[in-house]
Structures are given as structure tokens and as C-alpha cells.
Amino acid sequence: LKLFSANANPQLAQEIAEYLGLSVGAAKVTRFSDGEIALAIDESVRGADVFVIQPTCGPVNEHLMELLIMIDAMRRASARRITAVMPYYGYARQERKSRARDPISAKLVANLLTAAGARRVVAMDLHASAIQGFFDIPVDHLPGVPILGEYYKNKHLENVVVVSPDLGGVTRARNLADRLGTGIAIIDKTRPEPNVAEIMNIIGDIEGKTVIMADDIIDTAGTITLGAKALLDRGAKEVHACCTHPVLSGPAIERLEQSVLKEVVITNTIPVDPARLENCSKVKVLSVAPLLG
Ligand code: R5P
């Protein structure tokens, strides 16, 4: 078994390797002066069971291309089996046509991975779990809920309700609620335009309760911060939030810091530069390394 990492999350690869008592394989992913990706794999992978750890987080296209090129190189170097370990699967939110002539980029990514030579995929909290079916190779789809659930169990919050910030996240919220032995409520959210969230209604009892909002992704943090405000306005006692994938683009960190949220728990499927979190005291990072390991 050999582990390799490109440039997206070497820290996570290192943690997984330590968990397994291995070291990360010798490989360097750099750039030629025109921006093309240069790859050097500095040890034999002939006959090996190779795991390439690379979330396709931003810059998504760069990290995706690094992953494809590394898989291609491993295949040409006679690896026995290549598994793409994608703690975050970029383009997962483009998994169906919602308007005429939309692309289905999540399927294109699946085709590219298979064509490059991946024979298995390990992913976490795919935005739509049906993406598993975009592949004809095995996909291990791991939820972040056990890690988040364990954290909240040890926090001993009282009178809790888990809230899904949109209709698509109800199953995830129910899984977390089952682990914590609580009920759920649901926010009815619309998107008038991409990256803009609007809260319409809250379904369920949140009055006087400690709310944990659970999402797969926090991107611009619009969904989670607007949701938190709506929940407090409608009588919740306090609001916490958690997600598996901290995309945290644009104004996200500022929004989280200025929001009414008590605490925001994220995982390290996507690395967040600690310097960006310096002025944000609310964010707590949990590691998915033991789970992936
Ligand atoms: C959308 O359906 C996802 O589950 C997340 O709620 C969404 O990606 C979060 O985006 P943002 O933080 O930009 O509102």
C-alpha cells in the first residue's frame, strides 16, 4: 500500500500516513513556466496498491488536473490498483441540469478520473450521493457525521435540535440528530441567483432550543449565517453550525465572525490557511484523517 499526495492537502495526507504508520510517497508536483503541470514520482509503484490523496478544492481546476496527471503517471508506472481519495469532490454541486443547456460537470469529472486510470474512489459527503452512480468503479462514500457527532456528544449541549439549512440536507441532519438523540427542523431556502441564499420558512420546533445547523459545505457562508439569524429571530436560544467541507470562499470568514453563530465546526477535508482564521475565534477544525486512514 502506498500513499501519495499532490498539492491540494499535503497536511491531511501526512496525518493519514501517520495514522497508518506509513510515510507519504516521494513525488513532486510543480509547474513549467507556461503553467503546465510537471510531475516527478521518485519511487517505484510497480505492482503497488496506490492511494492518491487529493481533494479537488480551490483552485479546483488546478487540483483536478494534478490528480488526473498523477493517476495517469501511476497507471503508466504499472501500479496494480489506483484509488483516488477525494475528501472533497469539486464540481459536485453541478450534478444535474437545473436549466436548459446546463453542463453536468460532476459526471464529466467522474469520466475523467476513470479514463485517467482510477479503479476506486473514496469520497466524503458528496453534495448529492447519487454521484456515486456516475462511476462504474467502486465508490466508498464516507459521511462526516460520525466525527461531528462525536464532537457534539462530548460538548454536552442541552435541549438541542439539529437543523438542516435546506431541503437537500435533511438526511444528513437526521443522521446527526439520531447520533445525538434529538429532533430535527428544516429551513426552506431558495437561491434567487448563484451564491445568493434567501430564507423563506422554518419547518419544525426551534423555540428556546440550542440549534446545531449541519451542512455539507460552507462556501460563501450566506446559507449558514442567514439561517442562524432567521433561527434566532424565530426564538432559538443559540445557534451552532457545522459542515464537512469548508470551501470558505469570498467573504465567508468575515461573515462567520460577524454572525450570530456561537461556534462553527469544520473538518480538514479542505485546508484552511491558519492566517485566514487568525481573526475568527469561532471556527474549530476537526480532523478526518483517522476516518480516511
Ligand atoms: C447547497 O445546497 C449546499 O448544501 C450548501 O448549503 C451551500 O453550498 C452553501 O453555500 P454558501 O455558504 O455559499 O451559502
mmCIF file of C-alpha atoms in Angstrom, residues 37-231:
data_model
loop_
_atom_site.group_PDB
_atom_site.id
_atom_site.type_symbol
_atom_site.label_atom_id
_atom_site.label_comp_id
_atom_site.label_asym_id
_atom_site.label_seq_id
_atom_site.Cartn_x
_atom_site.Cartn_y
_atom_site.Cartn_z
ATOM 1 C CA ILE A 37 1.803 20.699 -14.523
ATOM 2 C CA ALA A 38 5.141 18.917 -14.074
ATOM 3 C CA LEU A 39 5.180 15.683 -12.077
ATOM 4 C CA ALA A 40 8.050 13.556 -10.784
ATOM 5 C CA ILE A 41 7.343 10.295 -8.928
ATOM 6 C CA ASP A 42 10.596 9.428 -7.213
ATOM 7 C CA GLU A 43 9.962 5.836 -6.143
ATOM 8 C CA SER A 44 8.729 2.652 -7.788
ATOM 9 C CA VAL A 45 4.984 1.963 -7.702
ATOM 10 C CA ARG A 46 5.132 -1.219 -9.808
ATOM 11 C CA GLY A 47 2.535 -3.679 -8.510
ATOM 12 C CA ALA A 48 1.550 -1.361 -5.625
ATOM 13 C CA ASP A 49 -1.906 -0.571 -4.256
ATOM 14 C CA VAL A 50 -1.695 3.207 -4.683
ATOM 15 C CA PHE A 51 -3.872 5.795 -2.921
ATOM 16 C CA VAL A 52 -3.623 9.357 -4.247
ATOM 17 C CA ILE A 53 -4.946 11.808 -1.654
ATOM 18 C CA GLN A 54 -6.162 14.978 -3.321
ATOM 19 C CA PRO A 55 -9.340 16.906 -2.537
ATOM 20 C CA THR A 56 -10.296 18.900 -5.615
ATOM 21 C CA CYS A 57 -10.789 22.121 -3.695
ATOM 22 C CA GLY A 58 -9.860 25.556 -4.993
ATOM 23 C CA PRO A 59 -8.167 26.249 -7.278
ATOM 24 C CA VAL A 60 -10.405 23.392 -8.428
ATOM 25 C CA ASN A 61 -9.172 23.011 -11.984
ATOM 26 C CA GLU A 62 -5.502 23.035 -10.970
ATOM 27 C CA HIS A 63 -6.056 20.411 -8.271
ATOM 28 C CA LEU A 64 -8.239 18.253 -10.503
ATOM 29 C CA MET A 65 -5.654 18.293 -13.267
ATOM 30 C CA GLU A 66 -2.862 17.458 -10.774
ATOM 31 C CA LEU A 67 -4.909 14.452 -9.627
ATOM 32 C CA LEU A 68 -5.598 13.247 -13.181
ATOM 33 C CA ILE A 69 -1.956 13.574 -14.183
ATOM 34 C CA MET A 70 -0.769 11.743 -11.069
ATOM 35 C CA ILE A 71 -3.221 8.893 -11.679
ATOM 36 C CA ASP A 72 -2.137 8.699 -15.320
ATOM 37 C CA ALA A 73 1.517 8.532 -14.295
ATOM 38 C CA MET A 74 0.824 5.816 -11.682
ATOM 39 C CA ARG A 75 -1.011 3.715 -14.270
ATOM 40 C CA ARG A 76 1.836 4.060 -16.775
ATOM 41 C CA ALA A 77 4.267 3.103 -13.980
ATOM 42 C CA SER A 78 2.386 -0.225 -13.531
ATOM 43 C CA ALA A 79 0.646 0.406 -10.198
ATOM 44 C CA ARG A 80 -1.628 -2.592 -9.530
ATOM 45 C CA ARG A 81 -4.621 -0.504 -8.420
ATOM 46 C CA ILE A 82 -5.066 3.259 -8.097
ATOM 47 C CA THR A 83 -7.580 4.770 -5.678
ATOM 48 C CA ALA A 84 -8.434 8.456 -5.904
ATOM 49 C CA VAL A 85 -9.005 9.667 -2.339
ATOM 50 C CA MET A 86 -11.043 12.830 -2.748
ATOM 51 C CA PRO A 87 -12.084 14.099 0.684
ATOM 52 C CA TYR A 88 -13.759 16.973 -1.224
ATOM 53 C CA TYR A 89 -15.127 16.370 -4.732
ATOM 54 C CA GLY A 90 -15.079 19.643 -6.665
ATOM 55 C CA TYR A 91 -17.948 20.243 -9.137
ATOM 56 C CA ALA A 92 -20.255 18.052 -7.008
ATOM 57 C CA ARG A 93 -22.804 20.873 -6.971
ATOM 58 C CA GLN A 94 -23.109 20.624 -10.750
ATOM 59 C CA GLU A 95 -24.654 17.173 -10.736
ATOM 60 C CA ARG A 96 -27.805 17.765 -12.801
ATOM 61 C CA LYS A 97 -29.318 20.124 -15.322
ATOM 62 C CA SER A 98 -31.440 22.647 -13.461
ATOM 63 C CA ARG A 99 -31.835 24.865 -16.537
ATOM 64 C CA ALA A 100 -31.733 24.103 -20.230
ATOM 65 C CA ARG A 101 -28.203 23.631 -21.592
ATOM 66 C CA ASP A 102 -26.553 23.344 -18.122
ATOM 67 C CA PRO A 103 -23.462 21.097 -18.038
ATOM 68 C CA ILE A 104 -23.287 18.100 -15.671
ATOM 69 C CA SER A 105 -19.723 18.734 -14.613
ATOM 70 C CA ALA A 106 -19.765 16.213 -11.740
ATOM 71 C CA LYS A 107 -20.271 13.442 -14.310
ATOM 72 C CA LEU A 108 -17.530 14.821 -16.551
ATOM 73 C CA VAL A 109 -15.144 14.670 -13.571
ATOM 74 C CA ALA A 110 -16.155 11.028 -12.961
ATOM 75 C CA ASN A 111 -15.445 10.195 -16.607
ATOM 76 C CA LEU A 112 -12.048 11.908 -16.463
ATOM 77 C CA LEU A 113 -10.995 10.057 -13.289
ATOM 78 C CA THR A 114 -11.927 6.702 -14.757
ATOM 79 C CA ALA A 115 -10.258 7.483 -18.081
ATOM 80 C CA ALA A 116 -7.063 8.522 -16.285
ATOM 81 C CA GLY A 117 -6.908 5.118 -14.566
ATOM 82 C CA ALA A 118 -8.605 5.389 -11.149
ATOM 83 C CA ARG A 119 -10.007 1.983 -10.176
ATOM 84 C CA ARG A 120 -11.683 3.087 -6.953
ATOM 85 C CA VAL A 121 -12.771 6.391 -5.430
ATOM 86 C CA VAL A 122 -13.008 7.367 -1.772
ATOM 87 C CA ALA A 123 -15.092 10.497 -1.217
ATOM 88 C CA MET A 124 -16.694 12.244 1.736
ATOM 89 C CA ASP A 125 -20.129 13.826 1.888
ATOM 90 C CA LEU A 126 -20.706 14.168 -1.831
ATOM 91 C CA HIS A 127 -23.098 17.069 -2.299
ATOM 92 C CA ALA A 128 -25.503 14.600 -3.933
ATOM 93 C CA SER A 129 -24.954 10.969 -3.005
ATOM 94 C CA ALA A 130 -26.234 9.901 -6.451
ATOM 95 C CA ILE A 131 -22.812 10.994 -7.777
ATOM 96 C CA GLN A 132 -21.684 7.508 -6.667
ATOM 97 C CA GLY A 133 -23.667 6.206 -9.620
ATOM 98 C CA PHE A 134 -21.757 8.437 -12.054
ATOM 99 C CA PHE A 135 -18.923 5.890 -11.728
ATOM 100 C CA ASP A 136 -18.716 2.292 -12.964
ATOM 101 C CA ILE A 137 -15.911 1.647 -10.466
ATOM 102 C CA PRO A 138 -16.441 1.224 -6.693
ATOM 103 C CA VAL A 139 -17.012 4.420 -4.703
ATOM 104 C CA ASP A 140 -16.623 4.483 -0.924
ATOM 105 C CA HIS A 141 -18.798 7.348 0.241
ATOM 106 C CA LEU A 142 -17.953 8.311 3.822
ATOM 107 C CA PRO A 143 -20.061 10.661 5.946
ATOM 108 C CA GLY A 144 -18.541 13.350 8.173
ATOM 109 C CA VAL A 145 -21.389 12.959 10.670
ATOM 110 C CA PRO A 146 -19.631 10.412 12.951
ATOM 111 C CA ILE A 147 -16.772 12.883 13.530
ATOM 112 C CA LEU A 148 -19.078 15.873 14.032
ATOM 113 C CA GLY A 149 -21.470 13.818 16.181
ATOM 114 C CA GLU A 150 -18.679 12.680 18.485
ATOM 115 C CA TYR A 151 -17.588 16.280 18.967
ATOM 116 C CA TYR A 152 -21.083 17.470 19.915
ATOM 117 C CA LYS A 153 -21.687 14.445 22.172
ATOM 118 C CA ASN A 154 -18.628 15.462 24.183
ATOM 119 C CA LYS A 155 -19.844 19.058 24.333
ATOM 120 C CA HIS A 156 -22.966 18.063 26.293
ATOM 121 C CA LEU A 157 -25.244 20.782 24.902
ATOM 122 C CA GLU A 158 -28.785 20.708 26.298
ATOM 123 C CA ASN A 159 -32.221 20.959 24.677
ATOM 124 C CA VAL A 160 -30.740 20.555 21.202
ATOM 125 C CA VAL A 161 -32.386 20.418 17.794
ATOM 126 C CA VAL A 162 -30.433 19.721 14.596
ATOM 127 C CA VAL A 163 -31.420 21.941 11.676
ATOM 128 C CA SER A 164 -30.883 21.269 8.003
ATOM 129 C CA PRO A 165 -30.197 24.584 6.242
ATOM 130 C CA ASP A 166 -32.050 23.360 3.143
ATOM 131 C CA LEU A 167 -34.317 20.574 1.930
ATOM 132 C CA GLY A 168 -31.400 18.713 0.310
ATOM 133 C CA GLY A 169 -29.638 18.271 3.668
ATOM 134 C CA VAL A 170 -32.431 16.583 5.618
ATOM 135 C CA THR A 171 -30.901 13.089 5.628
ATOM 136 C CA ARG A 172 -27.590 14.434 6.933
ATOM 137 C CA ALA A 173 -29.381 16.404 9.676
ATOM 138 C CA ARG A 174 -31.391 13.322 10.635
ATOM 139 C CA ASN A 175 -28.219 11.211 10.866
ATOM 140 C CA LEU A 176 -26.610 13.736 13.190
ATOM 141 C CA ALA A 177 -29.817 14.064 15.215
ATOM 142 C CA ASP A 178 -30.036 10.266 15.592
ATOM 143 C CA ARG A 179 -26.497 10.202 16.968
ATOM 144 C CA LEU A 180 -27.325 12.963 19.456
ATOM 145 C CA GLY A 181 -30.821 11.660 20.273
ATOM 146 C CA THR A 182 -32.542 14.899 19.232
ATOM 147 C CA GLY A 183 -35.215 16.008 16.770
ATOM 148 C CA ILE A 184 -34.705 17.971 13.555
ATOM 149 C CA ALA A 185 -36.054 21.097 11.906
ATOM 150 C CA ILE A 186 -35.640 22.280 8.331
ATOM 151 C CA ILE A 187 -35.012 25.649 6.705
ATOM 152 C CA ASP A 188 -36.791 26.268 3.446
ATOM 153 C CA LYS A 189 -34.115 28.136 1.442
ATOM 154 C CA THR A 190 -34.220 29.472 -2.112
ATOM 155 C CA ARG A 191 -31.451 30.751 -4.343
ATOM 156 C CA PRO A 192 -32.616 33.725 -6.412
ATOM 157 C CA GLU A 193 -29.195 33.633 -8.114
ATOM 158 C CA PRO A 194 -25.985 31.565 -7.752
ATOM 159 C CA ASN A 195 -24.177 32.140 -4.405
ATOM 160 C CA VAL A 196 -27.133 34.131 -3.001
ATOM 161 C CA ALA A 197 -29.314 32.462 -0.349
ATOM 162 C CA GLU A 198 -32.772 33.591 0.814
ATOM 163 C CA ILE A 199 -34.570 32.079 3.822
ATOM 164 C CA MET A 200 -38.299 31.517 3.322
ATOM 165 C CA ASN A 201 -39.655 29.385 6.212
ATOM 166 C CA ILE A 202 -38.552 27.227 9.125
ATOM 167 C CA ILE A 203 -40.290 23.894 9.474
ATOM 168 C CA GLY A 204 -40.222 22.361 12.978
ATOM 169 C CA ASP A 205 -39.880 23.421 16.603
ATOM 170 C CA ILE A 206 -36.823 25.526 17.410
ATOM 171 C CA GLU A 207 -38.268 27.816 20.089
ATOM 172 C CA GLY A 208 -35.983 28.093 23.149
ATOM 173 C CA LYS A 209 -33.670 25.417 21.738
ATOM 174 C CA THR A 210 -29.951 25.152 21.156
ATOM 175 C CA VAL A 211 -29.675 24.690 17.409
ATOM 176 C CA ILE A 212 -26.942 22.841 15.531
ATOM 177 C CA MET A 213 -27.136 23.632 11.821
ATOM 178 C CA ALA A 214 -25.448 20.897 9.794
ATOM 179 C CA ASP A 215 -24.425 21.450 6.162
ATOM 180 C CA ASP A 216 -22.163 19.594 3.747
ATOM 181 C CA ILE A 217 -20.437 22.765 2.514
ATOM 182 C CA ILE A 218 -19.898 26.270 3.825
ATOM 183 C CA ASP A 219 -18.899 28.250 0.765
ATOM 184 C CA THR A 220 -19.658 31.994 0.964
ATOM 185 C CA ALA A 221 -21.316 31.343 4.371
ATOM 186 C CA GLY A 222 -24.510 33.040 3.131
ATOM 187 C CA THR A 223 -26.690 29.999 3.839
ATOM 188 C CA ILE A 224 -25.411 29.346 7.330
ATOM 189 C CA THR A 225 -25.253 32.960 8.585
ATOM 190 C CA LEU A 226 -28.670 33.955 7.214
ATOM 191 C CA GLY A 227 -30.096 30.710 8.573
ATOM 192 C CA ALA A 228 -28.645 31.400 12.016
ATOM 193 C CA LYS A 229 -30.186 34.861 12.093
ATOM 194 C CA ALA A 230 -33.590 33.559 10.981
ATOM 195 C CA LEU A 231 -33.471 30.870 13.698
#
